[in-house]
PDB file of C-alpha atoms in Angstrom:
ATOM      1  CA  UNK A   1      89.932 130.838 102.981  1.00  0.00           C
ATOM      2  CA  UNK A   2      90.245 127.963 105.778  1.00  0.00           C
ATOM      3  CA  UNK A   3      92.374 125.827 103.474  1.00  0.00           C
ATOM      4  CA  UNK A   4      92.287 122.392 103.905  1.00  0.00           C
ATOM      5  CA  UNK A   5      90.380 121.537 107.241  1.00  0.00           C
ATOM      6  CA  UNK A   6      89.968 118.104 109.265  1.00  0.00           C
ATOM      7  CA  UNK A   7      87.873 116.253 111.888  1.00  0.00           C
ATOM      8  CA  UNK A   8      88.143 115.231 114.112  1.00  0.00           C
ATOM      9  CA  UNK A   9      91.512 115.953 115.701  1.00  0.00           C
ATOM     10  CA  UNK A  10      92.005 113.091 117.794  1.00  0.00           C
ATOM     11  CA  UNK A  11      89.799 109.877 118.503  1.00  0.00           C
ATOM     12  CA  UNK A  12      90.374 106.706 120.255  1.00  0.00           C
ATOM     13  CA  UNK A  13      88.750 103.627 118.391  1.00  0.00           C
ATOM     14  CA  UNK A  14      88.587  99.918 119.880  1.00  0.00           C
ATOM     15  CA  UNK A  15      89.902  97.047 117.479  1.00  0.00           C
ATOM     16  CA  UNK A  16      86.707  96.455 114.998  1.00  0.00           C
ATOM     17  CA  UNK A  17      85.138  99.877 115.364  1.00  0.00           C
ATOM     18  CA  UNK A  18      84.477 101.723 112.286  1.00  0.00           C
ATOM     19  CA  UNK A  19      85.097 105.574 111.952  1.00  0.00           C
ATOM     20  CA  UNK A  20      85.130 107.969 109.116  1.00  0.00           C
ATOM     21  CA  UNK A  21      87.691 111.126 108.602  1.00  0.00           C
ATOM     22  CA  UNK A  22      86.652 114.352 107.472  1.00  0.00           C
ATOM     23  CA  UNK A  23      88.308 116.119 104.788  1.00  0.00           C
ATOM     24  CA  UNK A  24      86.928 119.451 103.283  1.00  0.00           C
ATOM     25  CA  UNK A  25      88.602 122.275 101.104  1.00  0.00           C
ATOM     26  CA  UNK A  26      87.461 125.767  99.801  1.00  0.00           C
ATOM     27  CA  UNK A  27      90.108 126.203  97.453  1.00  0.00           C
ATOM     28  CA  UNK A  28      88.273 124.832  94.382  1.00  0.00           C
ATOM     29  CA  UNK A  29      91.175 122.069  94.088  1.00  0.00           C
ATOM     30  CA  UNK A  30      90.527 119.007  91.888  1.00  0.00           C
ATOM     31  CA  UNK A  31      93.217 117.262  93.784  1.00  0.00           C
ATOM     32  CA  UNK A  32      92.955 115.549  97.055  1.00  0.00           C
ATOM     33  CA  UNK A  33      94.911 113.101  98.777  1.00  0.00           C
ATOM     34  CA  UNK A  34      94.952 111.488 102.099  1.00  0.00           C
ATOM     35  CA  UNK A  35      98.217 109.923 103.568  1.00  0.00           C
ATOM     36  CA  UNK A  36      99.139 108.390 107.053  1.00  0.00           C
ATOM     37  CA  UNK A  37     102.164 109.270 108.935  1.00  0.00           C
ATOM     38  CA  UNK A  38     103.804 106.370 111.450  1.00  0.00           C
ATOM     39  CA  UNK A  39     106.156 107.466 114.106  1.00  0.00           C
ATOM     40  CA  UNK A  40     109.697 108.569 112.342  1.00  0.00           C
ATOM     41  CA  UNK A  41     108.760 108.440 109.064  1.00  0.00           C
ATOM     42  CA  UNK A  42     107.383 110.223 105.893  1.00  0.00           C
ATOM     43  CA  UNK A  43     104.059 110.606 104.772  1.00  0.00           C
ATOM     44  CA  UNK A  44     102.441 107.524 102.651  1.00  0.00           C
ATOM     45  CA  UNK A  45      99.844 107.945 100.060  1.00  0.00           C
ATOM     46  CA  UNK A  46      96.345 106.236 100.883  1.00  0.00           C
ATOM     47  CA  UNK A  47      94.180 107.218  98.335  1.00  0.00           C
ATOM     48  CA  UNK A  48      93.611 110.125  96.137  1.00  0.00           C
ATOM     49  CA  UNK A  49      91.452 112.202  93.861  1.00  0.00           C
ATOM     50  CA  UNK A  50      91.871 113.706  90.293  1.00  0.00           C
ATOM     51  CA  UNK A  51      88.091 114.815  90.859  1.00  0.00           C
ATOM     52  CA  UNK A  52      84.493 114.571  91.870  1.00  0.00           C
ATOM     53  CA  UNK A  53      83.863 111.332  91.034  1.00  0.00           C
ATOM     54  CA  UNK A  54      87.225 109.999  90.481  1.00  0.00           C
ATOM     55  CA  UNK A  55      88.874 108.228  93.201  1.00  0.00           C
ATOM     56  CA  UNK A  56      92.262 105.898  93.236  1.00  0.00           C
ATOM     57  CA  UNK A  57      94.255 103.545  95.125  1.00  0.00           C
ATOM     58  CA  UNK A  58      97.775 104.584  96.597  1.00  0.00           C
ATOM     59  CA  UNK A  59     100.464 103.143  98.279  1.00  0.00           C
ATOM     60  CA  UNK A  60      98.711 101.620 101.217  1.00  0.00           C
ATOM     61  CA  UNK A  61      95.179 101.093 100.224  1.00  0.00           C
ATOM     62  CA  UNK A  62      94.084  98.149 102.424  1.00  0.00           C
ATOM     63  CA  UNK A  63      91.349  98.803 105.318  1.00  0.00           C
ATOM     64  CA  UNK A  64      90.561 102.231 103.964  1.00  0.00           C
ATOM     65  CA  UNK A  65      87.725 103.292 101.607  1.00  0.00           C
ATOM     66  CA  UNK A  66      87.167 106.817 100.102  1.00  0.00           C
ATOM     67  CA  UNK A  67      84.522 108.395  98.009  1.00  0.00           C
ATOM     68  CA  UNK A  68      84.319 112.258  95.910  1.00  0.00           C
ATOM     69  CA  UNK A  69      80.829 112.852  95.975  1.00  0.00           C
ATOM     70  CA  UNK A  70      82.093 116.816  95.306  1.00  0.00           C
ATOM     71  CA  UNK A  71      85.087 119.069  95.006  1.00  0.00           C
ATOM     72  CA  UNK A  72      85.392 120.022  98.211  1.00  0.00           C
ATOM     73  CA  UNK A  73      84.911 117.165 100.111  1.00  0.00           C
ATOM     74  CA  UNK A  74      87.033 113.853 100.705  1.00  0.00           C
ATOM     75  CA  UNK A  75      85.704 111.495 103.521  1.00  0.00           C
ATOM     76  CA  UNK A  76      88.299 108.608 104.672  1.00  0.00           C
ATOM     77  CA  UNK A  77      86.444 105.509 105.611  1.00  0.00           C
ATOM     78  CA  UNK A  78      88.021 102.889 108.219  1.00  0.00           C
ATOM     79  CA  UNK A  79      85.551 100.061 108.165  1.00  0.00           C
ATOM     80  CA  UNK A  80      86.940  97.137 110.828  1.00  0.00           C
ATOM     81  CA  UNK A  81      90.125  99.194 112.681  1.00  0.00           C
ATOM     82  CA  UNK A  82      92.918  97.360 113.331  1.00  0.00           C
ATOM     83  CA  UNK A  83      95.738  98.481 116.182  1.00  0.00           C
ATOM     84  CA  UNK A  84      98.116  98.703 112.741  1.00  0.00           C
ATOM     85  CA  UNK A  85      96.171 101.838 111.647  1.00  0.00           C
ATOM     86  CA  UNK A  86      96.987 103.699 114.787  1.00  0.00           C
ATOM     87  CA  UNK A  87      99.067 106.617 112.641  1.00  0.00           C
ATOM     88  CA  UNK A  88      98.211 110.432 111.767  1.00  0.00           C
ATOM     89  CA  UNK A  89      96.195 110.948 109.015  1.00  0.00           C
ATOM     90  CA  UNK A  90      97.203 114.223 106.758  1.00  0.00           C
ATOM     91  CA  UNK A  91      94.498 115.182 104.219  1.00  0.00           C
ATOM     92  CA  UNK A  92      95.403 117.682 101.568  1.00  0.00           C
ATOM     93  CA  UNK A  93      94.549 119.322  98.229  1.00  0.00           C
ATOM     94  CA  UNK A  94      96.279 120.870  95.201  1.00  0.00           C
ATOM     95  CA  UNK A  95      95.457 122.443  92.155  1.00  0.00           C
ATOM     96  CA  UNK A  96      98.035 120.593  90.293  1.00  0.00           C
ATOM     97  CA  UNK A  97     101.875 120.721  91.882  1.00  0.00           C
ATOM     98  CA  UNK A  98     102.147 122.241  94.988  1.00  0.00           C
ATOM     99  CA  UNK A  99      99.812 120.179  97.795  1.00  0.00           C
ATOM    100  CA  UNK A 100      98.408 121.961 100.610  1.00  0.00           C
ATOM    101  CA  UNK A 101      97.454 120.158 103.844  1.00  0.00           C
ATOM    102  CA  UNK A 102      95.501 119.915 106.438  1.00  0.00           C
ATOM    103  CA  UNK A 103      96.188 120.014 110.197  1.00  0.00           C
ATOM    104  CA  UNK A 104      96.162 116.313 110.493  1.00  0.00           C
ATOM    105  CA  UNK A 105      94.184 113.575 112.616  1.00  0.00           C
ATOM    106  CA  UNK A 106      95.525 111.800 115.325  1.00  0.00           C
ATOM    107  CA  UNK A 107      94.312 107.554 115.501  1.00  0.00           C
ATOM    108  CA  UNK A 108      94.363 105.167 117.904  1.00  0.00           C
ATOM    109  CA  UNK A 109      93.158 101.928 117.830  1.00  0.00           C
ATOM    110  CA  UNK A 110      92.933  99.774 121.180  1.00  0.00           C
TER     111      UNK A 110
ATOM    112  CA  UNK B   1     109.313 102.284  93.294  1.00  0.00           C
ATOM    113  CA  UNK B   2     111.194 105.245  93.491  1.00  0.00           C
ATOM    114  CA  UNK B   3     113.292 105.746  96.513  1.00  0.00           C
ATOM    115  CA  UNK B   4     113.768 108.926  98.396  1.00  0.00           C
ATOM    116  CA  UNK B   5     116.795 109.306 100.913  1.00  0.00           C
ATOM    117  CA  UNK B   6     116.972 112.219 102.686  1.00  0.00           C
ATOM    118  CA  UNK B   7     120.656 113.399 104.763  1.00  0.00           C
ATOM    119  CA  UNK B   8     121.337 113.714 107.727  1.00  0.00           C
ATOM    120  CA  UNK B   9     118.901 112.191 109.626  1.00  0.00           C
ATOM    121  CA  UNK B  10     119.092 114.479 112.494  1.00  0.00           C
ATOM    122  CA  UNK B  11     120.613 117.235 112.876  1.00  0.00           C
ATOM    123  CA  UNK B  12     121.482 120.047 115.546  1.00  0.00           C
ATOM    124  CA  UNK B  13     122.427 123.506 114.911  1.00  0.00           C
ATOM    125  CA  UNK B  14     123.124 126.246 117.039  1.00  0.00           C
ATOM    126  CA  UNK B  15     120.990 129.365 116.340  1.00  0.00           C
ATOM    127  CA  UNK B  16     122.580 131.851 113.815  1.00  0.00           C
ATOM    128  CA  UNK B  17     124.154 128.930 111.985  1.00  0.00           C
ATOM    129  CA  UNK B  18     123.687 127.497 108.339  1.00  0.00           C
ATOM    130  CA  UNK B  19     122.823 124.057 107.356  1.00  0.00           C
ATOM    131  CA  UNK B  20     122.338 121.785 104.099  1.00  0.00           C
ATOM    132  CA  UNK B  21     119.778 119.295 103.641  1.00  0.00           C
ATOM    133  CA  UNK B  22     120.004 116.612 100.964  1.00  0.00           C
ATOM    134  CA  UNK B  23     117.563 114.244  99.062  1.00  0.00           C
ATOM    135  CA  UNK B  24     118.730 111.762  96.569  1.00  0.00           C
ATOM    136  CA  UNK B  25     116.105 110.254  94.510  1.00  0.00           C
ATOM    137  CA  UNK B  26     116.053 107.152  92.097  1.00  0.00           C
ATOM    138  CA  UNK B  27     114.507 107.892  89.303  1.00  0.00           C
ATOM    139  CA  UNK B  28     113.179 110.795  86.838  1.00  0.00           C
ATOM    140  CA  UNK B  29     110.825 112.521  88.615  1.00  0.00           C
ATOM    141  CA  UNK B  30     107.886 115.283  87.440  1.00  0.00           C
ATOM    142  CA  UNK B  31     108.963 117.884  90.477  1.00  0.00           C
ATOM    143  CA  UNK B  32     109.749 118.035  93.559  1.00  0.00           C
ATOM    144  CA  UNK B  33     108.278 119.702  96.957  1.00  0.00           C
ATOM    145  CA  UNK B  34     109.825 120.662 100.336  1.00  0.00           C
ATOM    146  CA  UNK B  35     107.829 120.797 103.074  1.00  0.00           C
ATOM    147  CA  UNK B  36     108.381 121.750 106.823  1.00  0.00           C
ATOM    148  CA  UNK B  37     106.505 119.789 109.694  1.00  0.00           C
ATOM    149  CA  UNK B  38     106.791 121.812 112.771  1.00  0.00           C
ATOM    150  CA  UNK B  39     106.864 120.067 116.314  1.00  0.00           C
ATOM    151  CA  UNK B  40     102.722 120.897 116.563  1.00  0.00           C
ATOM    152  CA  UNK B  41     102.540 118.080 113.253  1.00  0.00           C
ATOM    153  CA  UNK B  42     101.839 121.165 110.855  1.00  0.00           C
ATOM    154  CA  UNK B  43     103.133 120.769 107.182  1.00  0.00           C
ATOM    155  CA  UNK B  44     103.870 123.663 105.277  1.00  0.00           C
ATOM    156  CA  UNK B  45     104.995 123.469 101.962  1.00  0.00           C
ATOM    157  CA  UNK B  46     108.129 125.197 101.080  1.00  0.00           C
ATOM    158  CA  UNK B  47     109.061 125.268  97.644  1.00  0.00           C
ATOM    159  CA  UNK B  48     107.626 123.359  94.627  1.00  0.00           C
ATOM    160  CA  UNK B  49     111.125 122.594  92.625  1.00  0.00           C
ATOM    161  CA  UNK B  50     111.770 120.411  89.905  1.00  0.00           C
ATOM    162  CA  UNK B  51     114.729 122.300  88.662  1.00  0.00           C
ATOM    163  CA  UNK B  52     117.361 125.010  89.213  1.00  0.00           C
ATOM    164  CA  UNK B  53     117.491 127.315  92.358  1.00  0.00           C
ATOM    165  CA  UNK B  54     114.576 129.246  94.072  1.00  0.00           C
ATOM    166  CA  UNK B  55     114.879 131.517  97.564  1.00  0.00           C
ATOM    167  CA  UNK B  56     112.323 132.177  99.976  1.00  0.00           C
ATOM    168  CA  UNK B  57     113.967 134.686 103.111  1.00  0.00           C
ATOM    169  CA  UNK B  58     116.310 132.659 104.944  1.00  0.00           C
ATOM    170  CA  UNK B  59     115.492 129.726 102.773  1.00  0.00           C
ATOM    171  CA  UNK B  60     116.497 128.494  99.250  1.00  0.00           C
ATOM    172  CA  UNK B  61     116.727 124.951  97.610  1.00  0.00           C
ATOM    173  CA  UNK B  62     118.122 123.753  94.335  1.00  0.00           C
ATOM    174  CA  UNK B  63     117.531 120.661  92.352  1.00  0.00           C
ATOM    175  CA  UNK B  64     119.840 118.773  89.901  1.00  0.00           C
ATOM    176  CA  UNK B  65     117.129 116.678  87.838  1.00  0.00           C
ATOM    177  CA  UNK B  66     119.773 115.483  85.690  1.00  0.00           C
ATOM    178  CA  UNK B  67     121.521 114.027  88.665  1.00  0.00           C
ATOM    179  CA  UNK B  68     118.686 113.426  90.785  1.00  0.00           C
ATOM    180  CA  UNK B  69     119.337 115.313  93.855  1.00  0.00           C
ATOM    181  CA  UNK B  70     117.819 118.621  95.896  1.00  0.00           C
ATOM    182  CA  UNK B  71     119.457 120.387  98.389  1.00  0.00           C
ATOM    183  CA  UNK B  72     117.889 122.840 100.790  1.00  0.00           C
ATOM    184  CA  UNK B  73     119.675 126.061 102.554  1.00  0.00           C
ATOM    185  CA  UNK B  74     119.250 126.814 105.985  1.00  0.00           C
ATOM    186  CA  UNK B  75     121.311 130.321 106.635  1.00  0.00           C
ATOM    187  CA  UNK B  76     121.458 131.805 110.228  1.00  0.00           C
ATOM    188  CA  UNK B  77     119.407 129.537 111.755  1.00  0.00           C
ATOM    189  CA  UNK B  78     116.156 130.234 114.267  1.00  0.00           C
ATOM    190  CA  UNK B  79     114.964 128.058 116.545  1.00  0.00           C
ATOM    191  CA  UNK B  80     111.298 128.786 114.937  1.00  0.00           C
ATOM    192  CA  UNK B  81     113.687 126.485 112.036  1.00  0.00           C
ATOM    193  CA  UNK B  82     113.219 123.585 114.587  1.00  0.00           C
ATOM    194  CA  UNK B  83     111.383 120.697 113.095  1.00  0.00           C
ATOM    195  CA  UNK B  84     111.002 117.838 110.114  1.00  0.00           C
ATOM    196  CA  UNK B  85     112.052 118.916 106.676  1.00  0.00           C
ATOM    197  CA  UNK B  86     110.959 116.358 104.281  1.00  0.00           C
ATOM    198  CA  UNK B  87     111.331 115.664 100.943  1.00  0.00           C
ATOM    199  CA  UNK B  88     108.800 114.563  98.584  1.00  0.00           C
ATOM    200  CA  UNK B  89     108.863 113.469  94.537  1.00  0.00           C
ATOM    201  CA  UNK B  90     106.386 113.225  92.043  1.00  0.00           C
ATOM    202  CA  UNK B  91     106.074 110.554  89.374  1.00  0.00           C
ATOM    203  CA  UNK B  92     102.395 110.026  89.279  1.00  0.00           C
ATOM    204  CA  UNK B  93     102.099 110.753  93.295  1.00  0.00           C
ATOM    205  CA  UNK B  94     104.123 112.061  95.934  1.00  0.00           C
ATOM    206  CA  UNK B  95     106.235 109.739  97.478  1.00  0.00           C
ATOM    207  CA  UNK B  96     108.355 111.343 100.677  1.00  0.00           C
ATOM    208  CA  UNK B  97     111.637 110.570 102.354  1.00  0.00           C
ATOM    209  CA  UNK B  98     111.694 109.828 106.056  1.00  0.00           C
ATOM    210  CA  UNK B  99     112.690 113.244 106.938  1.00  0.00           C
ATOM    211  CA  UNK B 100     115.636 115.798 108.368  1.00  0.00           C
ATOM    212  CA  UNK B 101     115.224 116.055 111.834  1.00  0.00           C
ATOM    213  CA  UNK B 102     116.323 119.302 112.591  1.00  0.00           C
ATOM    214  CA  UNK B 103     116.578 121.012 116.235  1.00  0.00           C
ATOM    215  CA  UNK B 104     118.071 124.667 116.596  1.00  0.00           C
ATOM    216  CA  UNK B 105     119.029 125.571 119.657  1.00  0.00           C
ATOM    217  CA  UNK B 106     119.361 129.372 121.188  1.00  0.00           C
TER     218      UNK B 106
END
């Protein structure tokens, strides 16, 4: 199994580009979750996924879009970046309790 | 919502050495996860505890639901143990503390 993988690994966006993050897992989870990590602090919760199909607003929702169009798969959308969504972006999956993530994303927006 | 404080901060031990990590919470939580972020960014989940005691190697953590509360165990120390420990409760999502910085030295 590859787990939870991401792309791309790093990418530099200009203020008002859009971009979209790739998320994919072959561990036949119906969880998935994508958070950002800021400098010194935790992880904070995006959006998430109960399953294909299902999608739901986290903790810090705004300027991000995601769709489930199956289980493995959960795309991040940025639509107009903004230099306040430079951040890491964690992706990661669970079959219920214990999450598993991904290697991560690195963002910045100039 | 619930808040998640994680202690110490920082922290620097010298290799061979044990160590406690605490995380208050503020509320009644589902469970509870420890994870490790290593200094490439990697997170790797530790243990998945929302009660009593469990021990993995060097490792072991117990929670106190009743008094809201985890601790995790560090005995003798590596400097592979170098990194972010972090926290992280469940009500209806997983909401993390800021982290244990921890940095083992050799």
């Amino acid at each position: 199994n590859a787990g939870v993988t991401q792309t791309p690994k790093f990418r530099i966006l200009k203020i008002g580009q859009s971009m979209t993050l790739q998320c994919t897992q072959d561990m036949n989870h119906n969880y998935m979750y994508w958070y950002r990590q800021d400098p010194g602090m935790g992880l904070k919760l995006i959006y998430y996924s109960v399953g294909a199909g299902i999608t739901d607003k986290g903790e810090v929702p705004n300027g991000y879009n995601v769709s489930r169009s199956t289980t493995e798969d959960f795309p991040l959308r940025l639509e107009l970046a903004a230099p306040s969504q430079t951040s890491v972006y964690f992706c990661a999956s669970s079959p219920g309790g214990t999450q598993y993530f991904g290697p991560g994303t690195r963002l910045l927006v100039l | 919502g619930i808040q998640v404080e994680q202690s110490p901060p920082d922290l620097i031990l010298q290799e061979g050495a044990n160590s406690t990590l605490r995380c208050n919470f503020s509320d009644s939580v589902n469970n509870l996860q420890w994870f490790h972020q290593n200094p490439w960014g990697q997170l790797i989940n530790l243990f998945y505890i929302p009660s009593g005691t469990k021990q993995n190697g060097r490792l072991s953590a117990t929670t106190v639901a009743t008094e809201r509360y985890s601790l995790l165990y560090i005995s003798s120390s590596q400097t592979t143990d170098s990194g972010v420990y972090f926290c992280a409760v469940d009500t209806n999502r997983l909401a993390f503390g800021k982290g244990n910085q921890v940095v083992v030295i050799p």
